[in-house]
Each structure stands twice: as C-alpha cells, then as structure tokens.
mmCIF file of C-alpha atoms and ligand atoms in Angstrom:
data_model
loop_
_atom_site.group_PDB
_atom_site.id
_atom_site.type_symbol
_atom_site.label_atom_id
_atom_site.label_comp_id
_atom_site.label_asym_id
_atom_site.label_seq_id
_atom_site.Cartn_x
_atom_site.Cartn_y
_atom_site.Cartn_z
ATOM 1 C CA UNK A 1 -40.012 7.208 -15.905
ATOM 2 C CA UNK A 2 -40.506 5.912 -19.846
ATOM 3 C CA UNK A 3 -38.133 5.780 -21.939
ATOM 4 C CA UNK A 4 -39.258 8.562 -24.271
ATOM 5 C CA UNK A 5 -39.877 11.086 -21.371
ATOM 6 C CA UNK A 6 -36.094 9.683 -19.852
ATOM 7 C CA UNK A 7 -34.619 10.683 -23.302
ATOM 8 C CA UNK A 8 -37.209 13.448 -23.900
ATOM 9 C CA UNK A 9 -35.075 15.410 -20.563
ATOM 10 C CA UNK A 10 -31.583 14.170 -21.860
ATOM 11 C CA UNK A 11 -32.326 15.815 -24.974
ATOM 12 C CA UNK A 12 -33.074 18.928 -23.730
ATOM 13 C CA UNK A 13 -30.295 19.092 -21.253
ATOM 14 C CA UNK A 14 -27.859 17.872 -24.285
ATOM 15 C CA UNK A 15 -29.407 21.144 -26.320
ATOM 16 C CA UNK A 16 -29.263 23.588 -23.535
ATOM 17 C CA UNK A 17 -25.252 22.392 -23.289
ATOM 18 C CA UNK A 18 -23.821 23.232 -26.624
ATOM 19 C CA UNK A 19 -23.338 26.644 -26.544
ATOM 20 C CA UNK A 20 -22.475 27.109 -22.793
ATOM 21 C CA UNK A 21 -18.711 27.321 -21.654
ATOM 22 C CA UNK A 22 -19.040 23.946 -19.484
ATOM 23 C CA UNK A 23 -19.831 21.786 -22.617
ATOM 24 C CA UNK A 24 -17.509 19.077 -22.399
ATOM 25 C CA UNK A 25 -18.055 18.792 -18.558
ATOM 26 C CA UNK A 26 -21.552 18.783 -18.923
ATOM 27 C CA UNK A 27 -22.100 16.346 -22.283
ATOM 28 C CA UNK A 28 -19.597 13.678 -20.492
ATOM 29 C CA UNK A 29 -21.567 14.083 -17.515
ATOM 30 C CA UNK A 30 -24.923 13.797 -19.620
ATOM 31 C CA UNK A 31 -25.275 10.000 -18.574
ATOM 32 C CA UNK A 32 -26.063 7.068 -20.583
ATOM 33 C CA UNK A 33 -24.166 6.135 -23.771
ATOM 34 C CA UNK A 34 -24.302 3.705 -27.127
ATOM 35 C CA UNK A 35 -21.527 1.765 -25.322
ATOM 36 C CA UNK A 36 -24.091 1.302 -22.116
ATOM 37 C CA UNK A 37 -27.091 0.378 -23.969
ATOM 38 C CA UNK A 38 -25.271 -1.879 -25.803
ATOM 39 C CA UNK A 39 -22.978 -3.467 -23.112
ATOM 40 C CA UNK A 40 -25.145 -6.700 -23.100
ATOM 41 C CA UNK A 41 -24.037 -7.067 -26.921
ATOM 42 C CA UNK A 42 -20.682 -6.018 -27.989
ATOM 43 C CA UNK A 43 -18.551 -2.915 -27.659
ATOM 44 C CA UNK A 44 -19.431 0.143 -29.847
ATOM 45 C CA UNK A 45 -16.342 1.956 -31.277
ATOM 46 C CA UNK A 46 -15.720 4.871 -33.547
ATOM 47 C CA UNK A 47 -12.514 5.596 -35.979
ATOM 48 C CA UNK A 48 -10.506 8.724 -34.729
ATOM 49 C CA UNK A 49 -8.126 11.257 -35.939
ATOM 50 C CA UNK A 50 -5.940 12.725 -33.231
ATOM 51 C CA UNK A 51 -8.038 16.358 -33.227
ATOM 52 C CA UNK A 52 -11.039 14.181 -32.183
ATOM 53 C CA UNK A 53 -9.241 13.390 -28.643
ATOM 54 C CA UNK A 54 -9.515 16.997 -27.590
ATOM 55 C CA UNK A 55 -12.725 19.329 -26.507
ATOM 56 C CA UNK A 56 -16.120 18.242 -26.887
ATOM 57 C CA UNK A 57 -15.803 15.336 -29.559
ATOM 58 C CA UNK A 58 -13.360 13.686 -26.618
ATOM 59 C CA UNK A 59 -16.452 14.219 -23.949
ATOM 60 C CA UNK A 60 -18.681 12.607 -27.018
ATOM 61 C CA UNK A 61 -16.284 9.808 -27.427
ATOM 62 C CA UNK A 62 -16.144 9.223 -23.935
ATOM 63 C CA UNK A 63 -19.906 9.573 -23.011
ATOM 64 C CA UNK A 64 -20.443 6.979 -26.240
ATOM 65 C CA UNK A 65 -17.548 4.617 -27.473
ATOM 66 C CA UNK A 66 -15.909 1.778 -25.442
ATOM 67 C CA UNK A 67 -13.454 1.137 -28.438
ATOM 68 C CA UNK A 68 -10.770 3.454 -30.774
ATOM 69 C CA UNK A 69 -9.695 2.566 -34.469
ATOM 70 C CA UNK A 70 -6.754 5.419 -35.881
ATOM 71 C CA UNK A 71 -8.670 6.672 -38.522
ATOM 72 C CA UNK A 72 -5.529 6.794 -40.839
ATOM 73 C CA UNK A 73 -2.128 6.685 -38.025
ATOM 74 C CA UNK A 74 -1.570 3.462 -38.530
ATOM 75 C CA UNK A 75 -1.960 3.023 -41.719
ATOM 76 C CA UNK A 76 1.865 2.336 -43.701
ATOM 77 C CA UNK A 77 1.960 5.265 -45.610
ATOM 78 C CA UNK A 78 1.243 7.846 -42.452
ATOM 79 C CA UNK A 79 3.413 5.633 -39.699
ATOM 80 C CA UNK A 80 6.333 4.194 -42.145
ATOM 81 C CA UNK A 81 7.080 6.903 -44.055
ATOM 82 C CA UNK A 82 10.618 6.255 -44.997
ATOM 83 C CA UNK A 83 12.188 2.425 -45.160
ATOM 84 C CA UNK A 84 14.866 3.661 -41.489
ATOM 85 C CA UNK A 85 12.218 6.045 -39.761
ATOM 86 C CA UNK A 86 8.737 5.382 -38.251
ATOM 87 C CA UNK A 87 6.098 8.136 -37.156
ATOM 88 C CA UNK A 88 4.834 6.966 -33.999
ATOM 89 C CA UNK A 89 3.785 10.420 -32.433
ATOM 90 C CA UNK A 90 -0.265 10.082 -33.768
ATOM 91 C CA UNK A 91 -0.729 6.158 -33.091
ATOM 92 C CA UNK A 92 0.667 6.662 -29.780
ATOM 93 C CA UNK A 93 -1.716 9.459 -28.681
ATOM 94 C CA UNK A 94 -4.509 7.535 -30.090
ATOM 95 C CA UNK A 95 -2.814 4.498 -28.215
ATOM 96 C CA UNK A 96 -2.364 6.611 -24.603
ATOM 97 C CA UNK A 97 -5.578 8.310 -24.850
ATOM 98 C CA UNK A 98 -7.606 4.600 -25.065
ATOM 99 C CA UNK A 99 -5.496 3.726 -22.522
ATOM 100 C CA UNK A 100 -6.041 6.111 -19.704
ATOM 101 C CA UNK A 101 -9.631 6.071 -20.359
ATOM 102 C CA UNK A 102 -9.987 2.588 -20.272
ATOM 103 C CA UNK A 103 -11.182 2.115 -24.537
ATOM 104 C CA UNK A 104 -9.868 -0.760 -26.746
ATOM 105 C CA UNK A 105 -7.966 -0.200 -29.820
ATOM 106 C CA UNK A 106 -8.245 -2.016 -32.977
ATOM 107 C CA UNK A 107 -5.293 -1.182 -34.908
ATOM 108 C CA UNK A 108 -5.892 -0.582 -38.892
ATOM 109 C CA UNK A 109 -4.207 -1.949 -40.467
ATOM 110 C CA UNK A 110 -1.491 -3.476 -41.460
ATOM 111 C CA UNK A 111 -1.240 -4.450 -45.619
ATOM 112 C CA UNK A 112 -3.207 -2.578 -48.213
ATOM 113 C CA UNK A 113 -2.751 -1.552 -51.488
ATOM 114 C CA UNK A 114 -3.823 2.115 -50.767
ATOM 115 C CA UNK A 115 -1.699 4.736 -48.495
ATOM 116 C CA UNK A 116 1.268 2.952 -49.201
ATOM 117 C CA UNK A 117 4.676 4.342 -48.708
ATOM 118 C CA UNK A 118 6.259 5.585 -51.631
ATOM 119 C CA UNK A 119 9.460 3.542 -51.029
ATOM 120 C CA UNK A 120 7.848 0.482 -49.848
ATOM 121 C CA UNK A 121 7.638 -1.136 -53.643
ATOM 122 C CA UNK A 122 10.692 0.608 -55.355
ATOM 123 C CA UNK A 123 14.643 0.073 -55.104
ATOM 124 C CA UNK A 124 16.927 2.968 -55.117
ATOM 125 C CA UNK A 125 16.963 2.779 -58.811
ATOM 126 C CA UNK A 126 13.398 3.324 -59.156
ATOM 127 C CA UNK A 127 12.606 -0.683 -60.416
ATOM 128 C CA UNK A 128 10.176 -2.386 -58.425
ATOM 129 C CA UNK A 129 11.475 -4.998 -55.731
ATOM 130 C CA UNK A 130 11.621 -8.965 -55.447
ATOM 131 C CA UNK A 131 9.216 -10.863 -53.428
ATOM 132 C CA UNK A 132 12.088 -11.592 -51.087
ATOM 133 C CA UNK A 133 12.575 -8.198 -50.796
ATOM 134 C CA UNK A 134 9.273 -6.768 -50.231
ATOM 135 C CA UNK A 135 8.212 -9.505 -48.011
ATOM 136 C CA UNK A 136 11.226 -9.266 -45.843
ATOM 137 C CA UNK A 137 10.216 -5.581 -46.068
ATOM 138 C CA UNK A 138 6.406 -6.787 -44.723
ATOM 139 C CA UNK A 139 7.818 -8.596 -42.093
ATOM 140 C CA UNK A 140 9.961 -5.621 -40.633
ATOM 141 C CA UNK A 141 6.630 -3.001 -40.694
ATOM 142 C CA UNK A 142 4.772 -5.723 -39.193
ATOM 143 C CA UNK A 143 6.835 -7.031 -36.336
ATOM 144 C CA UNK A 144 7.913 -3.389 -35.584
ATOM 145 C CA UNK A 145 4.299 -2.211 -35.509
ATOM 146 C CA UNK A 146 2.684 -5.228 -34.295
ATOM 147 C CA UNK A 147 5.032 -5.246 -31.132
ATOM 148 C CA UNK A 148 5.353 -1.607 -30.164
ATOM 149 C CA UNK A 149 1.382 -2.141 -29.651
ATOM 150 C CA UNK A 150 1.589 -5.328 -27.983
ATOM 151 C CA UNK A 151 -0.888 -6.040 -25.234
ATOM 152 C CA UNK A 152 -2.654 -2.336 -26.081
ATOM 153 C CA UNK A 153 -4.335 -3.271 -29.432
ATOM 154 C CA UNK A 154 -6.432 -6.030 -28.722
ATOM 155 C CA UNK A 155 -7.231 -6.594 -32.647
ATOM 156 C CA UNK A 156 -5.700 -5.696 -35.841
ATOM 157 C CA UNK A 157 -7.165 -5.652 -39.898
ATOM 158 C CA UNK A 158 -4.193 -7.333 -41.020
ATOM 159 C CA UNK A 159 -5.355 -7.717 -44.660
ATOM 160 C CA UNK A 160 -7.109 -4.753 -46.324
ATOM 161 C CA UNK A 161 -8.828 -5.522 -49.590
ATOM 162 C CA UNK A 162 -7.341 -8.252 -51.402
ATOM 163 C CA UNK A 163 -10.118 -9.096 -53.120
ATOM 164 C CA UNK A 164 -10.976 -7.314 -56.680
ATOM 165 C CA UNK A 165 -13.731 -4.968 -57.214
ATOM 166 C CA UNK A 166 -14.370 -7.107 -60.857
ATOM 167 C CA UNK A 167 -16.858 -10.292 -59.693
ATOM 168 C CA UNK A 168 -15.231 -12.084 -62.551
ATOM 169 C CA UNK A 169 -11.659 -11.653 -60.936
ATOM 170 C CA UNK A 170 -10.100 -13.485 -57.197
ATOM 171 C CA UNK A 171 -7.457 -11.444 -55.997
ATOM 172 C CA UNK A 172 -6.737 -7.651 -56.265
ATOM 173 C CA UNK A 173 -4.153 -7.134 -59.093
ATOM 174 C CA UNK A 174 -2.676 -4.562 -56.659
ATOM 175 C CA UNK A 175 1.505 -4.047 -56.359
ATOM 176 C CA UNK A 176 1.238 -6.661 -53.346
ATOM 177 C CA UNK A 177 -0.387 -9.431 -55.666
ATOM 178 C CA UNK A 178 1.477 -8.848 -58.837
ATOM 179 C CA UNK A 179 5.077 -8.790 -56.733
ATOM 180 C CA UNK A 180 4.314 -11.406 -54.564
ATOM 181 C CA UNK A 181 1.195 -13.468 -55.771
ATOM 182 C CA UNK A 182 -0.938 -14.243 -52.942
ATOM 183 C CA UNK A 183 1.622 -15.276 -50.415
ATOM 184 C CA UNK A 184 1.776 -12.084 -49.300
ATOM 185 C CA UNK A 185 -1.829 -12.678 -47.264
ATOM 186 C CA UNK A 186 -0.349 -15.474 -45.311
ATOM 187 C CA UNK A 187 2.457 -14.068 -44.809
ATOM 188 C CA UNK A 188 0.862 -11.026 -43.425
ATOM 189 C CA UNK A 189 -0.666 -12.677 -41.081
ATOM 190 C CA UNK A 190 2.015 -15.240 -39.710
ATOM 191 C CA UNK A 191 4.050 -11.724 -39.315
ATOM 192 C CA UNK A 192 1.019 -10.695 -36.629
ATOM 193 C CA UNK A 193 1.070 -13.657 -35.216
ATOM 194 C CA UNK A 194 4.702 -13.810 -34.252
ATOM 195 C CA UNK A 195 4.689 -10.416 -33.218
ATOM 196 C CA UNK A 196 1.782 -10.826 -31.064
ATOM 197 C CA UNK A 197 0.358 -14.254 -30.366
ATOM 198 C CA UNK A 198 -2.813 -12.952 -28.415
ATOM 199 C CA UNK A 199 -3.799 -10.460 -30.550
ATOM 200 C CA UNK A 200 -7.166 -11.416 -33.035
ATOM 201 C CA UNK A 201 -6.534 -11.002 -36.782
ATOM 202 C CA UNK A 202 -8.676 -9.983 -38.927
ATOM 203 C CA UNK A 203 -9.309 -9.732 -42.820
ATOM 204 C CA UNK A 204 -11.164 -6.407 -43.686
ATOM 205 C CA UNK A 205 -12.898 -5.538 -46.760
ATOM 206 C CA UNK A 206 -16.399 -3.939 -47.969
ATOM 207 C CA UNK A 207 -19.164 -4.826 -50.046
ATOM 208 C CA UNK A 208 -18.664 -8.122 -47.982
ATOM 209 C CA UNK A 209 -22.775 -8.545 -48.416
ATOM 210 C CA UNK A 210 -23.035 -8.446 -51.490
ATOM 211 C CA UNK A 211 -23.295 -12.376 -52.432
ATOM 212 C CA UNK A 212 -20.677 -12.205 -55.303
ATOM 213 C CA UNK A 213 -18.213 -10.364 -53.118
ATOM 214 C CA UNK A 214 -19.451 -11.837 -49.921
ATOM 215 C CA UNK A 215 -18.685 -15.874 -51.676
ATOM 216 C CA UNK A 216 -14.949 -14.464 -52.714
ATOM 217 C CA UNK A 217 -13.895 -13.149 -49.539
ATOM 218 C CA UNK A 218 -15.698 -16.612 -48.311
ATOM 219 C CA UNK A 219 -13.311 -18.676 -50.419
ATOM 220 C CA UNK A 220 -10.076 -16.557 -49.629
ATOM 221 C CA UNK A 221 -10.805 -17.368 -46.186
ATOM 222 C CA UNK A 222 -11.421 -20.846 -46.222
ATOM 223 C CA UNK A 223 -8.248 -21.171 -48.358
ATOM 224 C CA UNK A 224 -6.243 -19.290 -45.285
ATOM 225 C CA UNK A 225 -8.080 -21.597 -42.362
ATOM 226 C CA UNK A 226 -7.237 -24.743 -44.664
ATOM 227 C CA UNK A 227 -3.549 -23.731 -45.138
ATOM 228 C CA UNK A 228 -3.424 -23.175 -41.017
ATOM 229 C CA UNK A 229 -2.960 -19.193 -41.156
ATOM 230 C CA UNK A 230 -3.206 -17.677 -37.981
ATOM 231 C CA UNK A 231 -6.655 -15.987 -39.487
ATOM 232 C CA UNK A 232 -9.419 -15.174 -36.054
ATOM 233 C CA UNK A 233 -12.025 -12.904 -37.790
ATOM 234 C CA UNK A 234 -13.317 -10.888 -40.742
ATOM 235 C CA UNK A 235 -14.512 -7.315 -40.689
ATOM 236 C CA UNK A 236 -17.271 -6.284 -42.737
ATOM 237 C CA UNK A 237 -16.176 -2.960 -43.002
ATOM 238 C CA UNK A 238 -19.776 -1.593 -43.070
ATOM 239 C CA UNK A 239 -19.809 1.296 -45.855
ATOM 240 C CA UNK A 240 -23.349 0.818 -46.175
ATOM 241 C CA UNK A 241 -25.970 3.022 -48.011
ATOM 242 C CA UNK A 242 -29.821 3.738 -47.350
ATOM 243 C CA UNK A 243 -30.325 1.084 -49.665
ATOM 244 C CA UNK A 244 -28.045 -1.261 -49.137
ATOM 245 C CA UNK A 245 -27.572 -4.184 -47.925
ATOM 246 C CA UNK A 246 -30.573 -5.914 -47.385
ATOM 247 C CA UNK A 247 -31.534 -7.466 -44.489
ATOM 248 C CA UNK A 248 -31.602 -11.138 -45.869
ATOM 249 C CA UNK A 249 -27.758 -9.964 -47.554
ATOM 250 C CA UNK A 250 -26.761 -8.929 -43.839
ATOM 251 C CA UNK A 251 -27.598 -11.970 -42.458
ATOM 252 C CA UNK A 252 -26.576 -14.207 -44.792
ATOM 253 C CA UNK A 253 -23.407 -12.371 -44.502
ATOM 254 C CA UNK A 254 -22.947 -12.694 -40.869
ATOM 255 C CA UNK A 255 -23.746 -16.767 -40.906
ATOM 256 C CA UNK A 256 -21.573 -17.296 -44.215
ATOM 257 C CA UNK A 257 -18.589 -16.039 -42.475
ATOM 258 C CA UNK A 258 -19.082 -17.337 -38.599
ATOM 259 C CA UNK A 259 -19.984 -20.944 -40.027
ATOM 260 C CA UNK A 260 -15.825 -20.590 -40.861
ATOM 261 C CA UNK A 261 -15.582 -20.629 -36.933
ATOM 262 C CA UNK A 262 -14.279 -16.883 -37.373
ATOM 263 C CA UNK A 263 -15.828 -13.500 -35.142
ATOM 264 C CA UNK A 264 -17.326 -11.010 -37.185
ATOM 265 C CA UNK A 265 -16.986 -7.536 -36.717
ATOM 266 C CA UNK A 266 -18.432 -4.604 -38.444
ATOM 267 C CA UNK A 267 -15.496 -2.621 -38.806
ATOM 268 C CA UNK A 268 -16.267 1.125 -40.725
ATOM 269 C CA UNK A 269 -19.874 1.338 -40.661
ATOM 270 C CA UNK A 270 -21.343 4.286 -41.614
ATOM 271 C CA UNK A 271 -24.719 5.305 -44.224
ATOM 272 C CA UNK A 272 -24.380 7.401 -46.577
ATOM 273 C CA UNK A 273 -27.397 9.021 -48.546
ATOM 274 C CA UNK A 274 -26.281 8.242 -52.044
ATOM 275 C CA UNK A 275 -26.177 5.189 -53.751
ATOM 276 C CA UNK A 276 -22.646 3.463 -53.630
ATOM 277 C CA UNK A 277 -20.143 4.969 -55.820
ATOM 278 C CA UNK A 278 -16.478 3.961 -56.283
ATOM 279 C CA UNK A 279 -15.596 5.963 -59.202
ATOM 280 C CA UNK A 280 -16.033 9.738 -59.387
ATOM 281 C CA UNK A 281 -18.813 10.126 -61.933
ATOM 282 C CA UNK A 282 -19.316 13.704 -64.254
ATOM 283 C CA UNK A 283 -22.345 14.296 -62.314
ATOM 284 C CA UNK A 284 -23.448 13.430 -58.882
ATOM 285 C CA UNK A 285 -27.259 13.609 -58.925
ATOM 286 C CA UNK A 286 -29.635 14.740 -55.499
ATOM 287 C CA UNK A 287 -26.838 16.100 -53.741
ATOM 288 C CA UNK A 288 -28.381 17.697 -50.313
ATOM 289 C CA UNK A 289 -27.333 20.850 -48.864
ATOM 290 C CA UNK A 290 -29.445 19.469 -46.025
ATOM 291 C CA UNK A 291 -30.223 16.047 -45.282
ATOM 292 C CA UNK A 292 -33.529 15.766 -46.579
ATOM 293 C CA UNK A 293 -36.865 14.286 -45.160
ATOM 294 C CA UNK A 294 -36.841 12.139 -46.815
ATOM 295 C CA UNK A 295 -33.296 10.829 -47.173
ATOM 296 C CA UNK A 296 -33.493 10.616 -42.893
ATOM 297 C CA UNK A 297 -36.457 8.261 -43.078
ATOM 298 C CA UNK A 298 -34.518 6.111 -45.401
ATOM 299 C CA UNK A 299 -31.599 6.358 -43.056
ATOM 300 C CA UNK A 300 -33.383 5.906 -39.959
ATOM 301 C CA UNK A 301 -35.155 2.635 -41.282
ATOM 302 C CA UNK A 302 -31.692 0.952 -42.663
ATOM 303 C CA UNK A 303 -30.123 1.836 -39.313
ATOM 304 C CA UNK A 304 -33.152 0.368 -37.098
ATOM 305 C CA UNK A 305 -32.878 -2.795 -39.566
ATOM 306 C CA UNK A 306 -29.331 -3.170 -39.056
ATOM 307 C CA UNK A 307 -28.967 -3.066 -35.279
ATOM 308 C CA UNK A 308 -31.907 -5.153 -34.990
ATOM 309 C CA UNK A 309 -29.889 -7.470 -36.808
ATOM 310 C CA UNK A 310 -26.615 -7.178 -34.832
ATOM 311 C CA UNK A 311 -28.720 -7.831 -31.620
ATOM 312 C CA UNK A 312 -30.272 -10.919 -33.060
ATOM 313 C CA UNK A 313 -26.531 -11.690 -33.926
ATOM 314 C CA UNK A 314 -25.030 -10.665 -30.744
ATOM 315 C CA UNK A 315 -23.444 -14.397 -30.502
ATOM 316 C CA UNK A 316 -21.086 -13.706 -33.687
ATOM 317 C CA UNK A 317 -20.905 -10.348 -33.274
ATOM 318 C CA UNK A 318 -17.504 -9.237 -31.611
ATOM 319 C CA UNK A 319 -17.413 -5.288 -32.413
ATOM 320 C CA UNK A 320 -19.137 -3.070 -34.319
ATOM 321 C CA UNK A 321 -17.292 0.111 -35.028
ATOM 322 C CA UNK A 322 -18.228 3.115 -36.408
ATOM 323 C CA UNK A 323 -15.970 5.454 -39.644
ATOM 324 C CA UNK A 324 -16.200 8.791 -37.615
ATOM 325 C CA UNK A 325 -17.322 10.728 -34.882
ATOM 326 C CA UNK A 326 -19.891 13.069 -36.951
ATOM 327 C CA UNK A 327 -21.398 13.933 -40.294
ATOM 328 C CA UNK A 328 -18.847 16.951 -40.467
ATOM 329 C CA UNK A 329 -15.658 14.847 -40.082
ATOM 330 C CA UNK A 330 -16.754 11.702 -42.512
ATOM 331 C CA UNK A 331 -14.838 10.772 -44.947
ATOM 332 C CA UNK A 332 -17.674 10.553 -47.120
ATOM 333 C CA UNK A 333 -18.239 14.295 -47.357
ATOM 334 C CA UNK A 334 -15.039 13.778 -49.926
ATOM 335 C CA UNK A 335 -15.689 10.686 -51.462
ATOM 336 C CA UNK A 336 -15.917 10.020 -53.918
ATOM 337 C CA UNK A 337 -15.775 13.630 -54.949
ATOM 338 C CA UNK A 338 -14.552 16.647 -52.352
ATOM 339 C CA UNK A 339 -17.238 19.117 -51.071
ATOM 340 C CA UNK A 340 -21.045 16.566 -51.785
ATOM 341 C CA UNK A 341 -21.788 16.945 -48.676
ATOM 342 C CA UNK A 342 -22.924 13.414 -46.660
ATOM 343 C CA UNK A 343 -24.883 12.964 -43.576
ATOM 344 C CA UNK A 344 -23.803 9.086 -42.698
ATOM 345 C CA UNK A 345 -23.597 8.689 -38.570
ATOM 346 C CA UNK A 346 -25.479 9.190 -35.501
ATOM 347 C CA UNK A 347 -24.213 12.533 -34.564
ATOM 348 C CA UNK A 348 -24.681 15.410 -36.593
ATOM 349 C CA UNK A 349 -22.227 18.336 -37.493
ATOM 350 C CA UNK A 350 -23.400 20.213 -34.264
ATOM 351 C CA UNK A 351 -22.367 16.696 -32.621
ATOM 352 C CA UNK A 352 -25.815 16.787 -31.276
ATOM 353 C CA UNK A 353 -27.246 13.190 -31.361
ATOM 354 C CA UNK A 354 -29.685 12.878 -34.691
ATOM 355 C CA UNK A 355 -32.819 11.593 -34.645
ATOM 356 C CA UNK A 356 -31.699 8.331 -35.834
ATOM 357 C CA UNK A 357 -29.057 8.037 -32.745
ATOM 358 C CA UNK A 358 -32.425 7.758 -30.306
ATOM 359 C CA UNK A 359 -34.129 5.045 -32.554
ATOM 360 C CA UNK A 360 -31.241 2.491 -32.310
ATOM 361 C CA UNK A 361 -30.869 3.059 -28.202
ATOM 362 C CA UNK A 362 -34.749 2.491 -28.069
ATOM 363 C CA UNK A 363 -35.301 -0.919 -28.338
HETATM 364 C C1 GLA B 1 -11.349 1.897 -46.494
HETATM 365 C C2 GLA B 1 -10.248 1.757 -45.481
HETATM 366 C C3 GLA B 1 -10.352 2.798 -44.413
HETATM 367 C C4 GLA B 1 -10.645 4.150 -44.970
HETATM 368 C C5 GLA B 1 -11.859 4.100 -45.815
HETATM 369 C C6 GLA B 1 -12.172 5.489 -46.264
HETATM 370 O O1 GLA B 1 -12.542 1.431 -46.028
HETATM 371 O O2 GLA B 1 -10.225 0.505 -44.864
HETATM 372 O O3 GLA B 1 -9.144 2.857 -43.734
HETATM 373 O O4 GLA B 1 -9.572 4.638 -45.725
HETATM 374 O O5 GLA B 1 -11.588 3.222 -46.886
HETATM 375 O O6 GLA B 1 -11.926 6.422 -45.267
#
C-alpha cells in the first residue's frame, strides 16, 4: 500500500475515534508514531505537565513520544519552594509515568534566572546573600535534585540562559551573575556532575541561530570545555517562528556547536505564527482566531525545512524535543501576552494530527 493511501486510512480511523467512548484505547492502538518514523534518527520527545499523563493526551504521548521533559516540575521555583522543604509529588509522577512506559526524561533544569524561589537570593533580613552563600545554596538544590533522579533522567539543562538578550553584552546581568559573577555556570555544572557522573549536561538557551547569539553561547562554551567543566551538550531550545531561522542559520548552528565535540539537541521546539516577540508590545498585529491559510503554508514549509535538516544532521543530533503536546496547551497561546491565540505544534487543539504532522512523517 503507498504511503498516502496507508496514512489516507489512519486518518480516517484517527477521525472516526475522537468522539467515541474507546478513544484512548483506540488512538494508542492507532499504530505508527513520530517516535517510529524517526527511530533511525533520534528520539522525539514532548514537554509535559502532569494533566497531560492522563486520558487521551497520555494515549497521544504514548502512540508519539519516546522521551518526557516536566514542562515546569522541575524547575526551582515549583520543586524548592522553601530553603528546608522540596515538592517532589509532580516530578515524580512525570518521573514514574516515563518509567513504566519505558520514555526518557530530560530533566529541566537546574539554574535559571526565571521561576526562582523567592528565598533562594534573600537572607532572613531581606538583603541579598554572599556568593558563598548562594552557591553553597546551588550546590544543595543540585545534589538533592540531581540524585533523587539518578539513573531515571538520562539528561539535564543545567544552565538556562546565561547569555544576555543585548548582542553588545556576554553574560545575563541576572541575580546569579551579579551575586556570583560567572562562577556560578561552572559551578552548576561540577554540582551535576558529582551528583550524577553518567548523566549528559547540557547548556540551554534560544535564539541559539541567530549568528550574534549563536557566536556568544559559542564562546561561553568553549570557555567551559577549556576550563575542564563537566559540559556534554547544548540545547537549542527551538522557539522558532514561520520565519525564522533560516536554513543556512540552522545549519550553521548545528556544525558551530558539534565542532566543540558537544551533542546537540533541540530542546523546546515549537512554531509559532507571529514574528518573535520578547516584550509585550501595545498592539499585537494579525492575530488569528483561526490559523490561517496562509499562516499553515508558512508553517508547514519551515517545519518540512527543519526536519529535513535534522535528518541530514542525524550524526549530531541527540534529541529533539518538542514545548507541548498541542496548540491548546502551548505556552505560546500566553506569551507574550495572555489570550493571542497560537497554533505552534503538530497536533491541533482537537489533538487530531495537523496537516503539517503528515508532511514531516512523509519523507
Ligand atoms: C524557556 C524555558 C522553558 C519555558 C519556556 C516558556 O524556554 O527554558 O522552561 O519556560 O521558556 O514556556
């Protein structure tokens, strides 16, 4: 049978499925997932909240993924709330359900300057802490985290975002930088290390093709490898728009940072239909109500480009992971203002495979 006529009756049988009471049996039992066509390349994995692990986005995630990233669980603020008290009870469901169905985890992550905990920079006075003190304080989340997870998460994004969104500027005048200077990026990642000597560490940050950003995350790197930091890969997180990056930016990307001897992974992709925005402007122009024809042509061609490319690149390519299950739980329908609403993965808000999911299985 061809492969259009193959996919023609899995499409039909995926449609007649969504409103019938045996969904989840049936979509799990559908056949053939990204994870499968793509087996000869590199896992496929998908960021996850713990309300994704239930009902039919569990039977997607099983049918599709091979690999789980906590959305947000294991991120400081949400697991270390308080300096004495951890919240385990998300990670480890995330953690448990990977590991009875037989997914990795890449655990995200462990130092970032966003969803921080508000005691983690502060003394009981209120006056910020000492280096000795918040590194100390580093090295406690870390070990704790890094161990409880030990031989379960196979990767981690040690080092969110240290590099500033100004192309004039190095390092990320963030609370971690300005305490600490930028020790605190080894240091980070000799923590890992210690606490888990076999798991890969990464450095994770976006706009990574981009050749202004892509030559400063570049140089950070190099600086860590020279220095002998215990640094295994870089994710380019993948936050990618219909018209951006380019293919010659991708690749360039991709061989920049393997000729460091380090495994690339994209980390959060996703594509949204508006240009990239970081700051929450007065007035968001073309926002769809529907994605538009025009805006899934323009989707469907950056997606086709960019697989193509991670085939070609299967060699350097260790994991590419996508930032949600569906268009109706991305992130990006709230960023960077709530409500605009975004159409940026391969599964729509019906979780019905798009039109686009078919193109990048079809080569
Ligand atoms: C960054 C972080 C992710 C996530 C996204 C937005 O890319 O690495 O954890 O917060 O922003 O969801």
């Amino acid at each position: 049978m061809n492969f259009y006529l193959r996919h023609a009756i899995l499409i039909s049988l995926l449609a007649s499925q969504t409103s019938g009471a045996q969904d989840s049996v049936g979509i799990q039992g559908a056949g053939k997932g990204l994870k499968d066509y793509y087996s000869q390349y590199f896992p496929i994995g998908v960021a996850v909240g713990l309300r994704s692990l239930s009902g039919r986005e569990a039977s997607l995630i099983l049918r599709e993924f091979n690999s789980l990233t906590p959305e947000n669980a294991m991120k400081m603020g949400p697991i270390h709330p308080e300096e004495n008290r951890y919240y385990w009870k998300d990670a480890d469901s995330i953690v448990d359900f990977a590991q009875r169905h037989g997914l990795k985890v890449r655990g995200h992550n462990l130092c970032w300057h966003e969803q921080t905990p508000a005691w983690l920079f502060k003394d009981g006075q209120g006056n910020l802490v000492s280096k000795e003190v918040l590194l100390r304080r580093l090295k406690d989340h870390i070990s704790t985290v890094v161990g409880r997870y030990q031989g379960k998460v196979y990767a981690w994004d040690v080092v969110n975002e240290a590099i500033d969104d100004d192309s004039l500027k190095f390092l990320r005048n963030s609370l971690w930088f300005r305490i600490c200077g930028d020790e605190f990026i080894s240091k980070a990642f000799e923590f890992a290390h210690q606490a888990d000597p076999s798991a890969e560490l990464f450095y994770n940050d976006y706009n990574t093709e981009r050749p202004e950003k892509r030559e400063r995350v570049y140089r950070l790197l190099k600086q860590l490898l020279t220095a002998g930091v215990p640094v295994n890969g870089v994710g380019l997180q993948g936050h990618w728009t219909v018209n951006e990056p380019t293919e010659k930016d991708l690749k360039d990307a991709i061989e920049r940072f393997s000729s460091l001897g380090l495994k690339v992974q994209i980390t959060e992709l996703d594509i949204s239909v508006y240009p990239w925005e970081k700051q929450k402007r007065m007035k968001l122009s073309g926002e769809q109500d529907e994605l538009s024809p025009e805006s899934e042509k323009r989707q469907i061609e950056q997606y086709e480009m960019i697989f193509k490319v991670f085939r070609e690149y299967k060699k350097q390519l260790t994991g590419i992971s996508f930032w949600g299950v569906s268009d109706g739980g991305s992130w990006l329908n709230n960023y960077p203002v709530a409500g605009r609403k975004n159409y940026p993965l391969l599964f729509g808000r019906n979780l019905m495979p798009k039109k686009v999911y078919w193109k990048i299985i079809g080569f």
